[in-house]
Amino acid sequence: MIHVSDIKDLERLTIHKVGNATNEDPLILSKQPLELTDETIGTLLLSYFIQPFTNNAEYFRFTHEADLHLNEVFKYCSLIFENKDNFQEQSENIAKHLYKHSTHPKIKGGELYIVHFSKCQVDGEEVEAIGIFKSENRDTYLKVYLSNENYEVNYDDGININKLDKGCLVFNVEQEEGYKVSIVDSISKQNEAVYWKDAFLQVQRREDSYHQTETMVSICQQFIQKKLPEEFEMNRVDQIELLNKSAAYFKDKEQFQLNEFAEEVLGHPDAVDAFKNYREHFREEFKLDVPDEFDISGAAVKKQQRVFKSILKLDRNFHVYIHGNREMIERGYDEERTMHFYKLYFEEEK
């Protein structure tokens, strides 16, 4: 949980305009930090910056293939943490660095906000933080106002404070490991948006319980849906039963234990061996640390619930949701119709 409770904690704020370098849009740098004299504006800005992060449980860290200290954003943030007087100069360096990577033709220019928070709560710990936020999209707003005892309508364009386009919070902890970093990217699925996380920030997921849970859930889902049917005779209902068992395990347990999961969910020795081999292959192929035991992250399980889809799709006619006892559904084949069928048992219709 991330939280900033008071605008007084918003110690410094500066705004730069970062255009698209390829489109020859300009880079416009402010000469000094913004002086917030209106408390209402300060409160709105605080909500705009922090609200998207409040339920974000996934964290990253700065990285570099050669040396962490060669990561530009890591270096600039470190200099601010070392001496607050470096804030304005390093905010300009951050803006220049972003401008250098704003080269994809579809990247939109926008305002870049660099913020220094004196106090920011992250997972119950109060720390200093640096925020880097970018607004790329503008909305049109209607303005309804009273004039000469009649209402008039006009319009203006501005930033929607309920939708942060891109954001990054750098917490002043774990410096040697690349800091603890939280990221928001509202268009992260688009190819042109890769520049924010990969090129500009250069971050990778932290090896924490969230990442470990997310990875193991993905391994289990892929093994049950793809690998098991290749090695064993298994119909879709059996797959769904295993997906339901897996979902229940991650939901009910506080800690993942490889042997326990394999025995409780898979059961059959051959399936257990196949799962452990698949896990090892996954670790080697994707260079991921997936330990035998780790604390299960409830936030990661909640986010990954969609992978445990207990839906049986039958042609284009039926979708059957299977949540309970596997013994209450039977599969068969009708010789006369030359079609497969399922028989469902139930006590009452709701």
CSV table of C-alpha atoms in Angstrom, one decimal:
chain,number,residue,atom,x,y,z
A,1,MET,CA,0.0,0.0,0.0
A,2,ILE,CA,1.3,3.4,-1.0
A,3,HIS,CA,0.1,6.6,0.6
A,4,VAL,CA,0.9,10.3,1.0
A,5,SER,CA,-1.5,12.0,3.4
A,6,ASP,CA,-0.5,15.7,3.5
A,7,ILE,CA,0.4,18.2,0.8
A,8,LYS,CA,3.1,19.4,3.1
A,9,ASP,CA,4.9,16.1,2.2
A,10,LEU,CA,5.0,17.4,-1.4
A,11,GLU,CA,8.2,19.2,-0.7
A,12,ARG,CA,9.3,20.2,-4.2
A,13,LEU,CA,7.6,20.2,-7.6
A,14,THR,CA,8.8,21.2,-11.0
A,15,ILE,CA,7.2,20.9,-14.4
A,16,HIS,CA,8.9,20.4,-17.8
A,17,LYS,CA,7.5,20.0,-21.3
A,18,VAL,CA,8.9,16.9,-23.1
A,19,GLY,CA,8.0,16.6,-26.8
A,20,ASN,CA,8.7,13.9,-29.3
A,21,ALA,CA,12.3,14.3,-30.5
A,22,THR,CA,11.6,12.5,-33.9
A,23,ASN,CA,8.7,14.9,-34.6
A,24,GLU,CA,11.0,17.9,-33.7
A,25,ASP,CA,8.8,18.8,-30.8
A,26,PRO,CA,10.7,21.0,-28.3
A,27,LEU,CA,12.0,20.2,-24.8
A,28,ILE,CA,11.0,23.1,-22.6
A,29,LEU,CA,12.7,23.2,-19.1
A,30,SER,CA,11.4,25.2,-16.2
A,31,LYS,CA,14.1,27.3,-14.5
A,32,GLN,CA,12.9,26.8,-10.9
A,33,PRO,CA,10.4,24.7,-8.9
A,34,LEU,CA,6.8,25.6,-8.8
A,35,GLU,CA,5.6,27.4,-5.7
A,36,LEU,CA,2.3,26.0,-4.5
A,37,THR,CA,0.3,28.8,-2.8
A,38,ASP,CA,-3.2,27.3,-3.4
A,39,GLU,CA,-3.9,24.4,-1.0
A,40,THR,CA,-6.7,23.1,-3.2
A,41,ILE,CA,-4.5,22.8,-6.3
A,42,GLY,CA,-1.9,21.1,-4.1
A,43,THR,CA,-4.5,18.6,-2.9
A,44,LEU,CA,-5.7,17.9,-6.5
A,45,LEU,CA,-2.1,17.4,-7.6
A,46,LEU,CA,-1.5,15.0,-4.8
A,47,SER,CA,-4.5,12.9,-5.7
A,48,TYR,CA,-3.5,13.0,-9.4
A,49,PHE,CA,0.0,11.7,-8.6
A,50,ILE,CA,-0.6,9.2,-5.8
A,51,GLN,CA,-4.1,7.7,-6.3
A,52,PRO,CA,-3.1,5.4,-9.2
A,53,PHE,CA,-0.4,3.8,-7.0
A,54,THR,CA,-2.5,3.2,-3.8
A,55,ASN,CA,-3.3,-0.4,-4.6
A,56,ASN,CA,-0.2,-1.2,-6.6
A,57,ALA,CA,1.6,-4.2,-4.9
A,58,GLU,CA,4.1,-4.9,-7.7
A,59,TYR,CA,7.5,-3.4,-7.4
A,60,PHE,CA,10.5,-3.0,-9.7
A,61,ARG,CA,14.2,-1.9,-9.3
A,62,PHE,CA,16.6,0.0,-11.5
A,63,THR,CA,19.0,-2.1,-13.4
A,64,HIS,CA,21.8,-1.8,-16.0
A,65,GLU,CA,23.5,-4.6,-18.0
A,66,ALA,CA,27.0,-3.3,-17.1
A,67,ASP,CA,26.8,-1.2,-13.9
A,68,LEU,CA,23.8,0.0,-11.9
A,69,HIS,CA,25.4,3.4,-11.5
A,70,LEU,CA,25.2,3.8,-15.3
A,71,ASN,CA,21.4,3.8,-15.1
A,72,GLU,CA,20.7,7.5,-15.6
A,73,VAL,CA,17.4,7.8,-13.6
A,74,PHE,CA,19.0,5.8,-10.8
A,75,LYS,CA,21.9,8.2,-10.8
A,76,TYR,CA,19.8,11.4,-10.9
A,77,CYS,CA,17.5,10.2,-8.1
A,78,SER,CA,20.4,9.3,-6.0
A,79,LEU,CA,21.8,12.8,-6.3
A,80,ILE,CA,18.5,14.3,-5.2
A,81,PHE,CA,18.3,11.9,-2.2
A,82,GLU,CA,21.9,12.8,-1.2
A,83,ASN,CA,21.2,16.6,-1.4
A,84,LYS,CA,17.9,18.3,-1.8
A,85,ASP,CA,19.6,21.3,-3.4
A,86,ASN,CA,20.3,19.1,-6.4
A,87,PHE,CA,16.6,18.8,-7.1
A,88,GLN,CA,16.1,21.3,-10.0
A,89,GLU,CA,19.3,20.4,-11.8
A,90,GLN,CA,18.6,16.7,-11.7
A,91,SER,CA,14.9,17.1,-12.7
A,92,GLU,CA,16.2,18.8,-15.8
A,93,ASN,CA,18.6,15.8,-16.4
A,94,ILE,CA,15.6,13.5,-16.0
A,95,ALA,CA,13.6,15.5,-18.6
A,96,LYS,CA,16.5,15.5,-21.1
A,97,HIS,CA,16.9,11.7,-20.6
A,98,LEU,CA,13.2,11.1,-21.3
A,99,TYR,CA,13.4,13.4,-24.4
A,100,LYS,CA,16.3,11.3,-25.7
A,101,HIS,CA,14.1,8.2,-25.6
A,102,SER,CA,10.9,9.9,-26.9
A,103,THR,CA,11.6,8.9,-30.5
A,104,HIS,CA,8.8,6.5,-31.5
A,105,PRO,CA,6.5,8.4,-33.9
A,106,LYS,CA,3.4,7.6,-31.9
A,107,ILE,CA,4.8,8.8,-28.5
A,108,LYS,CA,2.9,11.9,-27.5
A,109,GLY,CA,4.6,14.9,-25.9
A,110,GLY,CA,3.4,16.2,-22.6
A,111,GLU,CA,4.1,17.7,-19.2
A,112,LEU,CA,6.7,16.0,-17.1
A,113,TYR,CA,6.2,16.5,-13.3
A,114,ILE,CA,9.2,15.8,-11.0
A,115,VAL,CA,8.2,15.7,-7.4
A,116,HIS,CA,10.2,15.3,-4.2
A,117,PHE,CA,8.1,13.8,-1.3
A,118,SER,CA,9.6,14.2,2.2
A,119,LYS,CA,7.3,11.5,3.5
A,120,CYS,CA,5.7,8.6,1.6
A,121,GLN,CA,4.3,5.5,3.1
A,122,VAL,CA,5.0,2.3,1.3
A,123,ASP,CA,3.9,-1.0,2.9
A,124,GLY,CA,3.8,0.5,6.3
A,125,GLU,CA,7.2,2.2,6.1
A,126,GLU,CA,7.6,6.0,6.0
A,127,VAL,CA,10.3,7.0,3.5
A,128,GLU,CA,11.5,9.8,1.3
A,129,ALA,CA,10.4,9.4,-2.4
A,130,ILE,CA,10.8,10.9,-5.8
A,131,GLY,CA,7.9,10.9,-8.2
A,132,ILE,CA,8.2,11.2,-12.0
A,133,PHE,CA,4.9,11.7,-13.8
A,134,LYS,CA,3.9,12.4,-17.4
A,135,SER,CA,0.6,13.6,-18.8
A,136,GLU,CA,0.2,12.8,-22.5
A,137,ASN,CA,-3.6,13.0,-23.1
A,138,ARG,CA,-5.8,16.0,-22.7
A,139,ASP,CA,-9.6,16.0,-22.4
A,140,THR,CA,-12.2,18.5,-23.4
A,141,TYR,CA,-14.4,19.9,-20.5
A,142,LEU,CA,-17.6,21.8,-20.6
A,143,LYS,CA,-17.7,24.9,-18.4
A,144,VAL,CA,-21.2,25.9,-17.3
A,145,TYR,CA,-21.4,29.3,-15.5
A,146,LEU,CA,-23.8,32.0,-14.6
A,147,SER,CA,-23.6,35.3,-16.5
A,148,ASN,CA,-26.2,38.1,-16.2
A,149,GLU,CA,-28.7,35.8,-14.5
A,150,ASN,CA,-28.4,33.3,-17.3
A,151,TYR,CA,-26.3,30.2,-17.6
A,152,GLU,CA,-23.7,30.0,-20.4
A,153,VAL,CA,-21.7,27.1,-21.7
A,154,ASN,CA,-18.1,27.1,-22.9
A,155,TYR,CA,-15.3,24.6,-23.1
A,156,ASP,CA,-11.7,24.2,-22.4
A,157,ASP,CA,-9.1,21.4,-22.6
A,158,GLY,CA,-7.1,20.1,-19.7
A,159,ILE,CA,-5.7,17.1,-17.8
A,160,ASN,CA,-8.0,14.5,-16.3
A,161,ILE,CA,-6.8,14.3,-12.7
A,162,ASN,CA,-8.4,10.8,-12.4
A,163,LYS,CA,-6.2,9.3,-15.1
A,164,LEU,CA,-2.5,9.5,-14.8
A,165,ASP,CA,-0.9,8.4,-18.1
A,166,LYS,CA,2.6,7.5,-16.9
A,167,GLY,CA,4.1,7.5,-13.4
A,168,CYS,CA,7.0,6.3,-11.4
A,169,LEU,CA,7.6,6.5,-7.6
A,170,VAL,CA,11.2,5.9,-6.4
A,171,PHE,CA,11.4,5.1,-2.7
A,172,ASN,CA,14.7,5.8,-0.8
A,173,VAL,CA,15.2,2.3,0.4
A,174,GLU,CA,17.4,-0.6,-0.9
A,175,GLN,CA,19.7,1.7,-2.9
A,176,GLU,CA,22.3,-0.9,-3.5
A,177,GLU,CA,19.7,-3.1,-5.1
A,178,GLY,CA,18.4,-0.4,-7.4
A,179,TYR,CA,15.8,1.2,-5.0
A,180,LYS,CA,12.2,0.1,-4.6
A,181,VAL,CA,10.2,1.4,-7.6
A,182,SER,CA,6.5,1.5,-8.4
A,183,ILE,CA,5.3,2.1,-11.9
A,184,VAL,CA,2.0,3.1,-13.6
A,185,ASP,CA,1.6,3.1,-17.4
A,186,SER,CA,-2.0,3.4,-18.7
A,187,ILE,CA,-1.0,2.3,-22.2
A,188,SER,CA,1.7,-0.2,-21.4
A,189,LYS,CA,0.3,-2.8,-23.8
A,190,GLN,CA,1.1,-0.7,-26.8
A,191,ASN,CA,4.5,-1.1,-28.5
A,192,GLU,CA,5.3,2.5,-28.4
A,193,ALA,CA,4.9,2.6,-24.6
A,194,VAL,CA,7.8,0.2,-24.0
A,195,TYR,CA,10.1,3.2,-23.9
A,196,TRP,CA,8.8,4.3,-20.5
A,197,LYS,CA,9.7,1.2,-18.5
A,198,ASP,CA,12.5,-0.4,-20.6
A,199,ALA,CA,14.3,2.4,-22.3
A,200,PHE,CA,13.7,5.5,-20.0
A,201,LEU,CA,13.6,3.9,-16.5
A,202,GLN,CA,15.4,0.6,-17.3
A,203,VAL,CA,13.8,-1.4,-14.5
A,204,GLN,CA,13.1,-5.1,-13.8
A,205,ARG,CA,10.8,-6.8,-11.4
A,206,ARG,CA,12.0,-7.3,-7.8
A,207,GLU,CA,12.4,-10.9,-6.7
A,208,ASP,CA,9.8,-10.6,-4.0
A,209,SER,CA,6.7,-12.6,-3.0
A,210,TYR,CA,4.5,-10.7,-5.5
A,211,HIS,CA,6.7,-11.6,-8.4
A,212,GLN,CA,7.3,-15.2,-7.2
A,213,THR,CA,3.5,-15.7,-6.7
A,214,GLU,CA,2.7,-14.2,-10.1
A,215,THR,CA,5.4,-16.4,-11.8
A,216,MET,CA,4.3,-19.6,-10.1
A,217,VAL,CA,0.6,-19.0,-10.9
A,218,SER,CA,1.6,-18.6,-14.6
A,219,ILE,CA,3.7,-21.8,-14.5
A,220,CYS,CA,0.8,-23.8,-13.0
A,221,GLN,CA,-1.7,-22.5,-15.5
A,222,GLN,CA,0.5,-23.2,-18.5
A,223,PHE,CA,1.4,-26.6,-17.2
A,224,ILE,CA,-2.2,-27.7,-16.7
A,225,GLN,CA,-3.5,-26.2,-19.9
A,226,LYS,CA,-0.7,-27.0,-22.3
A,227,LYS,CA,1.8,-29.5,-21.0
A,228,LEU,CA,-0.4,-32.0,-19.1
A,229,PRO,CA,-2.6,-32.8,-22.2
A,230,GLU,CA,0.5,-33.5,-24.2
A,231,GLU,CA,1.7,-36.2,-21.8
A,232,PHE,CA,-1.5,-37.6,-20.3
A,233,GLU,CA,-5.0,-38.4,-21.6
A,234,MET,CA,-7.0,-35.6,-20.1
A,235,ASN,CA,-10.3,-33.9,-21.1
A,236,ARG,CA,-11.2,-30.3,-20.5
A,237,VAL,CA,-13.3,-31.0,-17.4
A,238,ASP,CA,-10.2,-32.7,-15.7
A,239,GLN,CA,-8.1,-29.6,-16.6
A,240,ILE,CA,-10.7,-27.3,-15.1
A,241,GLU,CA,-10.8,-29.4,-11.9
A,242,LEU,CA,-7.0,-29.0,-11.6
A,243,LEU,CA,-7.3,-25.2,-12.3
A,244,ASN,CA,-9.9,-24.9,-9.6
A,245,LYS,CA,-7.7,-26.9,-7.1
A,246,SER,CA,-4.7,-24.6,-8.0
A,247,ALA,CA,-6.8,-21.5,-7.5
A,248,ALA,CA,-8.0,-22.8,-4.1
A,249,TYR,CA,-4.4,-23.6,-3.0
A,250,PHE,CA,-3.1,-20.1,-3.7
A,251,LYS,CA,-6.2,-18.5,-2.2
A,252,ASP,CA,-6.2,-20.6,1.0
A,253,LYS,CA,-2.4,-21.0,1.8
A,254,GLU,CA,-0.1,-18.4,3.2
A,255,GLN,CA,3.1,-20.0,1.9
A,256,PHE,CA,3.8,-21.9,-1.3
A,257,GLN,CA,5.6,-25.2,-0.9
A,258,LEU,CA,6.4,-27.1,-4.1
A,259,ASN,CA,6.1,-30.6,-2.8
A,260,GLU,CA,2.9,-29.8,-0.9
A,261,PHE,CA,1.3,-28.2,-4.0
A,262,ALA,CA,2.3,-31.0,-6.3
A,263,GLU,CA,0.8,-33.7,-4.0
A,264,GLU,CA,-2.4,-31.8,-3.0
A,265,VAL,CA,-3.3,-30.5,-6.5
A,266,LEU,CA,-1.8,-33.0,-8.9
A,267,GLY,CA,-1.6,-36.1,-6.8
A,268,HIS,CA,-0.4,-38.7,-9.4
A,269,PRO,CA,3.4,-39.3,-9.2
A,270,ASP,CA,3.9,-39.1,-13.0
A,271,ALA,CA,2.1,-35.7,-13.0
A,272,VAL,CA,4.1,-34.5,-10.1
A,273,ASP,CA,7.4,-35.4,-11.8
A,274,ALA,CA,6.2,-33.7,-15.0
A,275,PHE,CA,5.3,-30.6,-13.1
A,276,LYS,CA,8.7,-30.3,-11.4
A,277,ASN,CA,10.5,-30.9,-14.7
A,278,TYR,CA,8.3,-28.2,-16.3
A,279,ARG,CA,9.1,-25.7,-13.5
A,280,GLU,CA,12.9,-26.3,-14.0
A,281,HIS,CA,12.6,-25.8,-17.8
A,282,PHE,CA,10.6,-22.6,-17.2
A,283,ARG,CA,13.3,-21.3,-14.8
A,284,GLU,CA,16.1,-22.0,-17.2
A,285,GLU,CA,14.3,-20.7,-20.3
A,286,PHE,CA,13.2,-17.4,-18.8
A,287,LYS,CA,16.1,-17.0,-16.3
A,288,LEU,CA,13.7,-16.6,-13.4
A,289,ASP,CA,14.2,-17.4,-9.8
A,290,VAL,CA,11.3,-19.6,-8.8
A,291,PRO,CA,12.1,-21.0,-5.3
A,292,ASP,CA,10.5,-24.2,-3.9
A,293,GLU,CA,9.1,-22.2,-1.0
A,294,PHE,CA,7.9,-18.5,-0.7
A,295,ASP,CA,5.2,-16.4,0.9
A,296,ILE,CA,2.1,-16.1,-1.2
A,297,SER,CA,1.1,-12.6,-2.2
A,298,GLY,CA,-2.6,-12.1,-1.9
A,299,ALA,CA,-2.5,-9.1,-4.3
A,300,ALA,CA,-0.7,-11.2,-7.0
A,301,VAL,CA,-3.3,-14.0,-6.6
A,302,LYS,CA,-6.1,-11.5,-6.9
A,303,LYS,CA,-4.6,-10.0,-10.1
A,304,GLN,CA,-4.0,-13.5,-11.6
A,305,GLN,CA,-7.4,-14.9,-10.9
A,306,ARG,CA,-8.3,-14.5,-14.5
A,307,VAL,CA,-5.9,-17.3,-15.6
A,308,PHE,CA,-7.9,-19.9,-13.6
A,309,LYS,CA,-10.8,-19.8,-16.0
A,310,SER,CA,-13.2,-22.6,-15.1
A,311,ILE,CA,-15.2,-22.3,-18.3
A,312,LEU,CA,-16.1,-25.3,-20.5
A,313,LYS,CA,-16.8,-24.0,-24.0
A,314,LEU,CA,-18.9,-26.3,-26.2
A,315,ASP,CA,-19.0,-25.3,-29.8
A,316,ARG,CA,-20.8,-22.0,-30.0
A,317,ASN,CA,-23.8,-23.2,-28.2
A,318,PHE,CA,-22.9,-23.4,-24.5
A,319,HIS,CA,-20.5,-22.1,-21.9
A,320,VAL,CA,-20.5,-24.2,-18.7
A,321,TYR,CA,-19.0,-22.7,-15.5
A,322,ILE,CA,-17.5,-25.5,-13.3
A,323,HIS,CA,-16.8,-24.5,-9.7
A,324,GLY,CA,-17.5,-27.5,-7.6
A,325,ASN,CA,-17.5,-31.3,-7.4
A,326,ARG,CA,-16.0,-33.0,-10.5
A,327,GLU,CA,-18.2,-36.0,-9.8
A,328,MET,CA,-21.3,-34.0,-10.7
A,329,ILE,CA,-20.5,-33.9,-14.4
A,330,GLU,CA,-20.1,-36.8,-16.8
A,331,ARG,CA,-18.9,-36.9,-20.4
A,332,GLY,CA,-20.2,-39.3,-23.0
A,333,TYR,CA,-20.8,-39.9,-26.7
A,334,ASP,CA,-24.1,-40.3,-28.4
A,335,GLU,CA,-23.8,-42.9,-31.2
A,336,GLU,CA,-27.1,-42.0,-32.8
A,337,ARG,CA,-26.3,-38.3,-33.1
A,338,THR,CA,-22.6,-38.9,-33.4
A,339,MET,CA,-22.0,-36.1,-30.9
A,340,HIS,CA,-20.3,-35.7,-27.5
A,341,PHE,CA,-22.4,-34.7,-24.5
A,342,TYR,CA,-22.1,-33.8,-20.9
A,343,LYS,CA,-24.5,-34.9,-18.1
A,344,LEU,CA,-24.8,-32.5,-15.1
A,345,TYR,CA,-26.2,-33.6,-11.7
A,346,PHE,CA,-27.7,-31.0,-9.3
A,347,GLU,CA,-30.2,-30.9,-6.4
A,348,GLU,CA,-32.0,-27.7,-7.2
A,349,GLU,CA,-32.2,-25.0,-9.9
A,350,LYS,CA,-31.4,-21.4,-8.8
